[in-house]
XYZ file of N, CA and C in Angstrom:
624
model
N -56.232 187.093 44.057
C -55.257 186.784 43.008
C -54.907 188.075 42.268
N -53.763 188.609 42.900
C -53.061 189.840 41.510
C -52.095 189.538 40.612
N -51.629 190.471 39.834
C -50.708 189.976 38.933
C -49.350 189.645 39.454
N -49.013 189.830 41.057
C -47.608 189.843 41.251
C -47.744 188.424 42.106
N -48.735 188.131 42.149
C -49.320 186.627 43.051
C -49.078 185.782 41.430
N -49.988 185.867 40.407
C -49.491 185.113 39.344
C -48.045 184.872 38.901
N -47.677 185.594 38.981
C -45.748 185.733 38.404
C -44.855 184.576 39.133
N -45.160 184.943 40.897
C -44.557 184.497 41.849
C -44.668 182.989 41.876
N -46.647 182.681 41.554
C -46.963 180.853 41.361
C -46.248 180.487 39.994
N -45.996 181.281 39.352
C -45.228 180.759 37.775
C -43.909 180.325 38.274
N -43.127 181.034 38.928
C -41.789 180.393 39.185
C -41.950 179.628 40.080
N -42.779 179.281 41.271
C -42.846 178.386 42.067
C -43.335 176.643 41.237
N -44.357 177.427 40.379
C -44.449 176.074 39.562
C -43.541 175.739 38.960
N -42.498 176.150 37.905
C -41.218 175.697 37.546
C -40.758 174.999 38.053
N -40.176 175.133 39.150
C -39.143 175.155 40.143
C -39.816 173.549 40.600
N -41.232 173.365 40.669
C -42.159 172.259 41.167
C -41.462 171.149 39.937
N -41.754 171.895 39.258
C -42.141 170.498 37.328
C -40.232 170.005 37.495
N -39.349 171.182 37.565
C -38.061 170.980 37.243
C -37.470 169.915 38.331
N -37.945 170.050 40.023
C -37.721 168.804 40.583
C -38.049 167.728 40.563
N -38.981 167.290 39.857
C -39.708 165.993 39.698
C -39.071 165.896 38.512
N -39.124 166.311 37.145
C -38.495 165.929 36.019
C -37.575 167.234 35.488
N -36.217 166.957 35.347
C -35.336 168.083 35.027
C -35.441 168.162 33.252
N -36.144 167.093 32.471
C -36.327 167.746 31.300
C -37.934 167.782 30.734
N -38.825 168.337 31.977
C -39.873 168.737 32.011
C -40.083 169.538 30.643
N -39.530 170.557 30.638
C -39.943 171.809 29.479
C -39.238 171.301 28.110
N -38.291 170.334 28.594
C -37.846 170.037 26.929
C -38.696 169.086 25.908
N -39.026 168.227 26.594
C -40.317 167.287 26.279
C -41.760 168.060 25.884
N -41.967 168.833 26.904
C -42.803 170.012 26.830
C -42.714 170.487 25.133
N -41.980 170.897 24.727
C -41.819 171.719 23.903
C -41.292 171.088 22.012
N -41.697 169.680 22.340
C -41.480 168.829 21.442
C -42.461 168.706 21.004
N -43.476 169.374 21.091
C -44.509 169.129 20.539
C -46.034 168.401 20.440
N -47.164 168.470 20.427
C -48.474 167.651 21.389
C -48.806 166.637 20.416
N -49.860 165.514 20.743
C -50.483 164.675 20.043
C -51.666 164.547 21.183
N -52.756 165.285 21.480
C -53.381 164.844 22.454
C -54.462 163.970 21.609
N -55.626 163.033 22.492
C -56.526 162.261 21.699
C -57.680 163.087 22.255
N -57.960 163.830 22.920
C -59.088 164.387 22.958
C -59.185 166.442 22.526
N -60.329 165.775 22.342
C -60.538 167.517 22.045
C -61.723 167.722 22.958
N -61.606 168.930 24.185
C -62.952 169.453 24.621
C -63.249 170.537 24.244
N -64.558 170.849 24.726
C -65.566 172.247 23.837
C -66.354 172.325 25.421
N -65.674 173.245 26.161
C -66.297 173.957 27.608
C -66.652 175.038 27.803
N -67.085 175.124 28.557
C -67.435 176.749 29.128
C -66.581 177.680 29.552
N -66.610 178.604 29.552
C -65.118 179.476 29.706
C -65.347 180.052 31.649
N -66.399 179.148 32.373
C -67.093 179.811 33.518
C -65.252 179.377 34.461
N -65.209 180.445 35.239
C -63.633 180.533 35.767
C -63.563 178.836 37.090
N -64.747 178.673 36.966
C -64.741 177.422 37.957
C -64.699 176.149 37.531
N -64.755 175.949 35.718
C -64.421 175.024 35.463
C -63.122 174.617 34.352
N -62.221 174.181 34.977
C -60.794 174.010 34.650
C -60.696 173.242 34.098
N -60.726 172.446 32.488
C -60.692 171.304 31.883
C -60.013 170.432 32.067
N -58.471 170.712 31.775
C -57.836 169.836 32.432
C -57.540 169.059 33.713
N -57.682 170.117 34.849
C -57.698 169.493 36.197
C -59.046 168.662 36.758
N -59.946 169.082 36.311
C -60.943 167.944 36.347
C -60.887 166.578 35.670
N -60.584 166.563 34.576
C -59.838 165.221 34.414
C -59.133 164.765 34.801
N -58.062 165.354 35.375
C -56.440 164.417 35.637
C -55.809 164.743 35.002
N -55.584 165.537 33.787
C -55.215 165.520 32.616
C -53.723 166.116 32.676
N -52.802 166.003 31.910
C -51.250 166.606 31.898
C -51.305 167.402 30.661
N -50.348 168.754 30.595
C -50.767 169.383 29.468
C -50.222 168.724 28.535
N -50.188 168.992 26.919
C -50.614 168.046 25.979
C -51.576 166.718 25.415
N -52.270 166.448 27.186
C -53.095 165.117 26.533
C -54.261 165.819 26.501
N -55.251 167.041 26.124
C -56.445 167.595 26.245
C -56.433 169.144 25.025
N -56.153 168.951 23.737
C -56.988 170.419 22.925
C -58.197 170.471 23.636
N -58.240 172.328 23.665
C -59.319 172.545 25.026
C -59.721 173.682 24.299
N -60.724 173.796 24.037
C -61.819 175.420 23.569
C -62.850 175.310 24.311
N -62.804 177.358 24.818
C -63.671 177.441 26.053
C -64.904 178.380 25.400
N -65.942 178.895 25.427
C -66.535 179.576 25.672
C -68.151 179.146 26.240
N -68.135 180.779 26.433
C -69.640 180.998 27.068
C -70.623 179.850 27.025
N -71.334 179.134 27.331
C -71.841 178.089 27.672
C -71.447 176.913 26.523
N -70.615 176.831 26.208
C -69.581 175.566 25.542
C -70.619 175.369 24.055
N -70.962 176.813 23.297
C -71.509 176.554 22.172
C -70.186 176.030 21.088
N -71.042 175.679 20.049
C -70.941 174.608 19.003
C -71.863 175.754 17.926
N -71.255 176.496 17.525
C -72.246 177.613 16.416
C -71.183 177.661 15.076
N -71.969 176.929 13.736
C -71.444 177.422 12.454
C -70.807 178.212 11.874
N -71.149 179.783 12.361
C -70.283 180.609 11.747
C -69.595 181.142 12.990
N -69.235 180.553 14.175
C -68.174 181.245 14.855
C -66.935 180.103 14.199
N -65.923 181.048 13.600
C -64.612 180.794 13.166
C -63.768 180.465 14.446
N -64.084 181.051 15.507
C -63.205 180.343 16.325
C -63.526 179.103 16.824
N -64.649 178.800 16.766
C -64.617 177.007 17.502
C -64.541 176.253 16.162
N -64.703 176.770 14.538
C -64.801 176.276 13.748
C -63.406 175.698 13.325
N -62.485 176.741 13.655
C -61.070 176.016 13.618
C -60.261 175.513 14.304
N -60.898 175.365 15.895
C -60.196 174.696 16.638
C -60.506 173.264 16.223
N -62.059 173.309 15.729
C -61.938 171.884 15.518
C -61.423 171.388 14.786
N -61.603 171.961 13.107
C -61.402 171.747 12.080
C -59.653 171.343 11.980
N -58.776 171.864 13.276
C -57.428 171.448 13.493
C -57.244 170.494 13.940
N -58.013 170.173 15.742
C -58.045 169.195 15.998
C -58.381 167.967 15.608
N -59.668 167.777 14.420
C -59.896 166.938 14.270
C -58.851 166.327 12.675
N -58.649 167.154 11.737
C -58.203 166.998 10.362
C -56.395 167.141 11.047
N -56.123 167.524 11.687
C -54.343 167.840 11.895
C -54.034 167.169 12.914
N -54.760 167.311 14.280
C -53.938 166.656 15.076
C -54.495 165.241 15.731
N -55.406 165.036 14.664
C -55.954 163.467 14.585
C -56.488 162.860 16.267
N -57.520 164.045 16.898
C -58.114 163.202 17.682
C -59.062 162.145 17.970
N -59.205 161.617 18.669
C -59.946 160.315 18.822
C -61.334 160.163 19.297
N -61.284 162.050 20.332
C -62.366 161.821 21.036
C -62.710 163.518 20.785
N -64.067 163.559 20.244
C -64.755 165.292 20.799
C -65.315 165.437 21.559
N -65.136 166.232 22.460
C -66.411 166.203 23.904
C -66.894 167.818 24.568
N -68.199 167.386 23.962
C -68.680 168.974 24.847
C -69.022 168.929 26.478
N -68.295 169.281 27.046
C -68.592 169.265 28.346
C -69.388 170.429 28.856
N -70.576 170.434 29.168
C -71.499 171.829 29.897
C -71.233 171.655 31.607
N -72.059 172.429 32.037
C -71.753 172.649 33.425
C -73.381 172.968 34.343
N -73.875 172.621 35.781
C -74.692 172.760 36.035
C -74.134 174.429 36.939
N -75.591 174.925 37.185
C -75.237 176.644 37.622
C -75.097 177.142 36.944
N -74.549 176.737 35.057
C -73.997 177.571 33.825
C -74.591 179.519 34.108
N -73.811 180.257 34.279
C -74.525 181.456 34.254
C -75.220 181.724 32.678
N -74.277 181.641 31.660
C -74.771 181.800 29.961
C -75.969 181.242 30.479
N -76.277 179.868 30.509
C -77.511 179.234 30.501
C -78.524 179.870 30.795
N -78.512 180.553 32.559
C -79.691 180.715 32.834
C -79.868 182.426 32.439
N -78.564 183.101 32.089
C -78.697 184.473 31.108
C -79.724 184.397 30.342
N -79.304 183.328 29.445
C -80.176 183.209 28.229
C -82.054 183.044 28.358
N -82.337 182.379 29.655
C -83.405 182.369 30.044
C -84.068 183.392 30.743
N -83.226 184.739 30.499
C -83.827 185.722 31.830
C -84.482 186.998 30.415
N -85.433 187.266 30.964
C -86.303 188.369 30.025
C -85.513 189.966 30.052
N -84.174 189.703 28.850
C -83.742 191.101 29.183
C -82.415 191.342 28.236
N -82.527 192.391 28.031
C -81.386 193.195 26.777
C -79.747 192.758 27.190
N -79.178 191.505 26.983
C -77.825 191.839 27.077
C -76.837 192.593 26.440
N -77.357 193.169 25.191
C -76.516 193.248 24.317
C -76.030 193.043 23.592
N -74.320 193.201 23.121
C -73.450 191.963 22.435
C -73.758 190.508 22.741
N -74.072 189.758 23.803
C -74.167 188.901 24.304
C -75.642 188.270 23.712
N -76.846 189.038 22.840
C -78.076 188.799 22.379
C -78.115 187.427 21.538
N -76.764 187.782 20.400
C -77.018 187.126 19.429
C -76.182 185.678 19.797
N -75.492 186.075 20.527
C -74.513 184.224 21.287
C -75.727 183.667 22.041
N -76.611 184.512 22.625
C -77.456 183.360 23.829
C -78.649 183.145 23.270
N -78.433 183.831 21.850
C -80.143 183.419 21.167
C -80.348 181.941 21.116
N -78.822 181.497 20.498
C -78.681 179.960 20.572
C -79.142 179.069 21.435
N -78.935 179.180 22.608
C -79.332 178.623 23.381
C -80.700 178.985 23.837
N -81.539 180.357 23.360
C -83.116 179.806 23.599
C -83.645 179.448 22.509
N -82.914 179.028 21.490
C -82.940 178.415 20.673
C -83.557 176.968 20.716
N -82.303 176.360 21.868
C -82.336 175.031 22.505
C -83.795 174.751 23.145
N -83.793 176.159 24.070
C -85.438 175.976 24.688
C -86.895 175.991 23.790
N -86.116 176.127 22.911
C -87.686 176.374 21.869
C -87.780 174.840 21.418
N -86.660 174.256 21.394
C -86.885 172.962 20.747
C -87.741 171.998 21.262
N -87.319 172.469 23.026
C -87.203 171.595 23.617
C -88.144 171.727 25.096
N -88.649 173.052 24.673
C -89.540 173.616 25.222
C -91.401 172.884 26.156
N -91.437 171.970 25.268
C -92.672 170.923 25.789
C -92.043 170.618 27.594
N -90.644 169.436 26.882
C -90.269 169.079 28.395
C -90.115 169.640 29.192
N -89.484 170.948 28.956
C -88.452 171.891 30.116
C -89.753 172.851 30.704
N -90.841 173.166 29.620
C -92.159 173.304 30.737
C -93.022 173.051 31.496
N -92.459 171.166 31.331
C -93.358 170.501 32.239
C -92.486 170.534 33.814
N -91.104 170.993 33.892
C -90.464 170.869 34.793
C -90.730 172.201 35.849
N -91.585 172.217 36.982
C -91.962 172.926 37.532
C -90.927 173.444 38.696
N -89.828 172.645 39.140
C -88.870 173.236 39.835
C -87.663 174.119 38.918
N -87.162 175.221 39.106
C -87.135 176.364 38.157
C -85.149 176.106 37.847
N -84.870 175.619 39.304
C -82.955 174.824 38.939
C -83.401 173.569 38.408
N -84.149 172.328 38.651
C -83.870 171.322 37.614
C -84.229 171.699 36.166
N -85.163 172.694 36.009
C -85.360 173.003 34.601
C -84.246 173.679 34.064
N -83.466 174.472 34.702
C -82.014 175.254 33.932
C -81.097 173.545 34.051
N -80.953 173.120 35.089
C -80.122 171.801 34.863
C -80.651 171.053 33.725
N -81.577 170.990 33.436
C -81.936 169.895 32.177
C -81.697 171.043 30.822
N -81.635 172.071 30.836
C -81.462 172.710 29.837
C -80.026 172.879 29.580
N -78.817 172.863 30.592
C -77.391 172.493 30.918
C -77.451 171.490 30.102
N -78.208 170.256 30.069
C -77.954 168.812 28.993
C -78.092 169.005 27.803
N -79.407 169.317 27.776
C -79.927 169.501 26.141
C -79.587 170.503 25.443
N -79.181 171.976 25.873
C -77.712 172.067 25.005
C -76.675 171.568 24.883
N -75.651 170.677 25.648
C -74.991 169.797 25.487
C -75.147 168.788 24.345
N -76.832 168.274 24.269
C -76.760 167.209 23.564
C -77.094 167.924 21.879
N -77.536 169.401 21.936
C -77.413 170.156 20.452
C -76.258 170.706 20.297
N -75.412 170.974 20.838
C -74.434 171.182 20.363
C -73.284 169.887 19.874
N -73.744 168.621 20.427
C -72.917 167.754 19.962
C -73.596 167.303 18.459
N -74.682 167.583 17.970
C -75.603 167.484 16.971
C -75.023 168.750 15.946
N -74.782 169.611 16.435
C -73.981 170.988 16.033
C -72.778 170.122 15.616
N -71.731 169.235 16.143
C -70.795 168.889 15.867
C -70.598 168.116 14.605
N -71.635 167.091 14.765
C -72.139 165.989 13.794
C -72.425 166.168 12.542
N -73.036 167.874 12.151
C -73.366 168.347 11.251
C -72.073 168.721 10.333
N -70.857 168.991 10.740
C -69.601 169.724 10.238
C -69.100 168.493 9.022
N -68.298 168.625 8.307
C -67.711 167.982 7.238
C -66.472 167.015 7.864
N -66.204 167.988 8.755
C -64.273 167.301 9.093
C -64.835 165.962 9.895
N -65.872 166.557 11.360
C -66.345 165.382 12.038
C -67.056 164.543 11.562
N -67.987 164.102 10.499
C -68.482 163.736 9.605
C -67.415 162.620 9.083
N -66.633 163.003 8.179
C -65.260 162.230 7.497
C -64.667 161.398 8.465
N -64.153 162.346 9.692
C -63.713 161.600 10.865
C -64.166 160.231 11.742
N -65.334 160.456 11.551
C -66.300 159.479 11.923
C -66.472 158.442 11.174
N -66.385 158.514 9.518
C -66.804 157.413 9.104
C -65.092 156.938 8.503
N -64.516 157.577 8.240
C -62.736 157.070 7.964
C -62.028 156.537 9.190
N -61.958 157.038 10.181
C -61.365 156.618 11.526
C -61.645 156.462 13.197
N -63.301 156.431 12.679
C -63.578 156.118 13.912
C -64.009 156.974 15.392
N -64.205 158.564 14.692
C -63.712 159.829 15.934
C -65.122 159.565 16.944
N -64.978 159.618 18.060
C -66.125 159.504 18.823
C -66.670 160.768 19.478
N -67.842 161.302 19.396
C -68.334 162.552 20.177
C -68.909 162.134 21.211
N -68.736 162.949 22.408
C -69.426 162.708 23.677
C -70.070 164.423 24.448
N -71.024 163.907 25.006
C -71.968 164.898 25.397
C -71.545 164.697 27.259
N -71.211 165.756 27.970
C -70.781 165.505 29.209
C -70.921 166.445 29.936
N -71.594 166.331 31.153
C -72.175 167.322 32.250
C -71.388 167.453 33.444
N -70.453 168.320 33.617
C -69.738 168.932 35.198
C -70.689 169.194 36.496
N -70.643 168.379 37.118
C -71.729 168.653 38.302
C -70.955 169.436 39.281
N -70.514 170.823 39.434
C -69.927 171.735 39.884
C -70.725 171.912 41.534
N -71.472 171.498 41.979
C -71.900 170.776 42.907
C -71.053 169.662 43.835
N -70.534 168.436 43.131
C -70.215 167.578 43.647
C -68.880 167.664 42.772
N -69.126 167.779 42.103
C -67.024 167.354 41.031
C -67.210 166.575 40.492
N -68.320 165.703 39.822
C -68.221 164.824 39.237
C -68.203 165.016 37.838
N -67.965 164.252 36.828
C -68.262 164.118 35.647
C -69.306 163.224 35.333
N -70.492 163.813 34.472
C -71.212 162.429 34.142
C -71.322 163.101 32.397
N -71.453 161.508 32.074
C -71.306 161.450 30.371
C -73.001 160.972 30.028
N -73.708 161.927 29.300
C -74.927 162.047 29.149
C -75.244 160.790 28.656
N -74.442 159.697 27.710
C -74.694 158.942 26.890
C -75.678 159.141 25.438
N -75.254 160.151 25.036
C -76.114 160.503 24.007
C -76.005 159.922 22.697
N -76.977 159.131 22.068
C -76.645 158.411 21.658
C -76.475 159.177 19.945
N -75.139 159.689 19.736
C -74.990 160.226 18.713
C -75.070 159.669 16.922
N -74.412 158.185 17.383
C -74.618 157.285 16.222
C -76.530 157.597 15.335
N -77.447 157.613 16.136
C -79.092 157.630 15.617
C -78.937 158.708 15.043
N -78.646 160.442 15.712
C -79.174 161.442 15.494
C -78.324 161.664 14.404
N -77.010 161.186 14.429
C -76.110 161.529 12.856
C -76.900 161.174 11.447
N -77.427 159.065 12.015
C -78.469 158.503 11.009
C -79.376 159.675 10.611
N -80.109 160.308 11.328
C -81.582 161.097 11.386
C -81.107 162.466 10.549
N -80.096 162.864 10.677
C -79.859 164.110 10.205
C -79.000 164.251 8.757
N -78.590 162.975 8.239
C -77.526 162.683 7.185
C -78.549 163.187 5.833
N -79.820 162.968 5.688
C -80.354 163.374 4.614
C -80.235 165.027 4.414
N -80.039 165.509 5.120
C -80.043 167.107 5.179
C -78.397 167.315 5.365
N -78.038 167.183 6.367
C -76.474 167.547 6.599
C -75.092 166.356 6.025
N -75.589 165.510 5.308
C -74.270 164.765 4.727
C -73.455 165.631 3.583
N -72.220 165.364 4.142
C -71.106 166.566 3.686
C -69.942 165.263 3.258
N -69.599 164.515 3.783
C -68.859 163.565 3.472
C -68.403 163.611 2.192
């Protein structure tokens, strides 16, 4: 893929959208209301929208490095804080990924760098959670179960915020915890049961 290969699929895609619907881009450009918001990984193999089905406008999509959910990053702080207070979605969903490279970065004994203080977070996760994930003696299901259970702290990360908080108890917003099996293509939805851990955590984090 070079840049004169990108240019060339841009007008070929046009040319695609404009025969099927000739006021493709005008509709386009009227403006979004999507109902979901995702929070993914920025890994180049997982494409948010096309794994769903999704058409652009029905999916607000924020990517990074293993699909953290961190307080003082301003950038996931205002994607949400838009999506959820402005463009009134219905659904938040952190989607992680199995293979995550961040993930198993974060587990490897060694100086990244810039990259120290983003993946502390996540051995963060392992410290929590550390009992189970050492009883797991095969060394990929233990990074795969650690793929979840950051998933399921960062949707706890979510729960903690003011906007999702309000959202939740004024209109209903639902968070979901969801694993890309980049393996097979599937989606599976952890079922995490967010309603308890919101209960469990409201004495400390109620912002409402």
């Amino acid at each position: 893929m070079n840049l004169k290969t990108v240019f060339e699929n841009n007008k070929e895609w046009i040319q695609n959208k404009l025969d099927v619907d000739p006021n493709y881009f005008n509709e386009l450009g009227n403006g979004q209301s999507p109902e979901l918001l995702y929070i993914g990984c920025s890994d180049s193999r997982v494409t948010a929208e096309e794994l769903m089905g999704a058409a652009p406008g029905e999916v607000f999509v924020h990517r990074n490095i293993a699909n953290m959910v961190i307080s003082i990053d301003l950038n996931v702080m205002s994607v949400i804080n838009y999506a959820v207070d402005h463009l009134k979605v219905k659904h938040v969903i952190v989607c992680g990924h199995y293979a995550c490279g961040g993930v198993k970065a974060a587990m490897q004994s060694a100086d990244l760098g810039i990259l120290n203080p983003w993946l502390r977070n996540i051995r963060d996760v392992y410290r929590i959670h550390r009992k189970e994930l050492n009883a797991i003696e095969d060394e990929d299901k233990r990074y795969d179960r650690l793929v979840e259970l950051n998933v399921q702290e960062q949707c706890v990360n979510l729960i903690k915020t003011a906007a999702v908080q309000k959202a939740v108890r004024d209109r209903g917003l639902e968070v979901h915890g969801w694993v890309f099996d980049i393996h097979t293509g599937k989606l599976i939805d952890l079922k995490i049961n967010l309603a308890k851990y919101l209960e469990d955590i409201q004495e400390i984090y109620h912002l409402d």
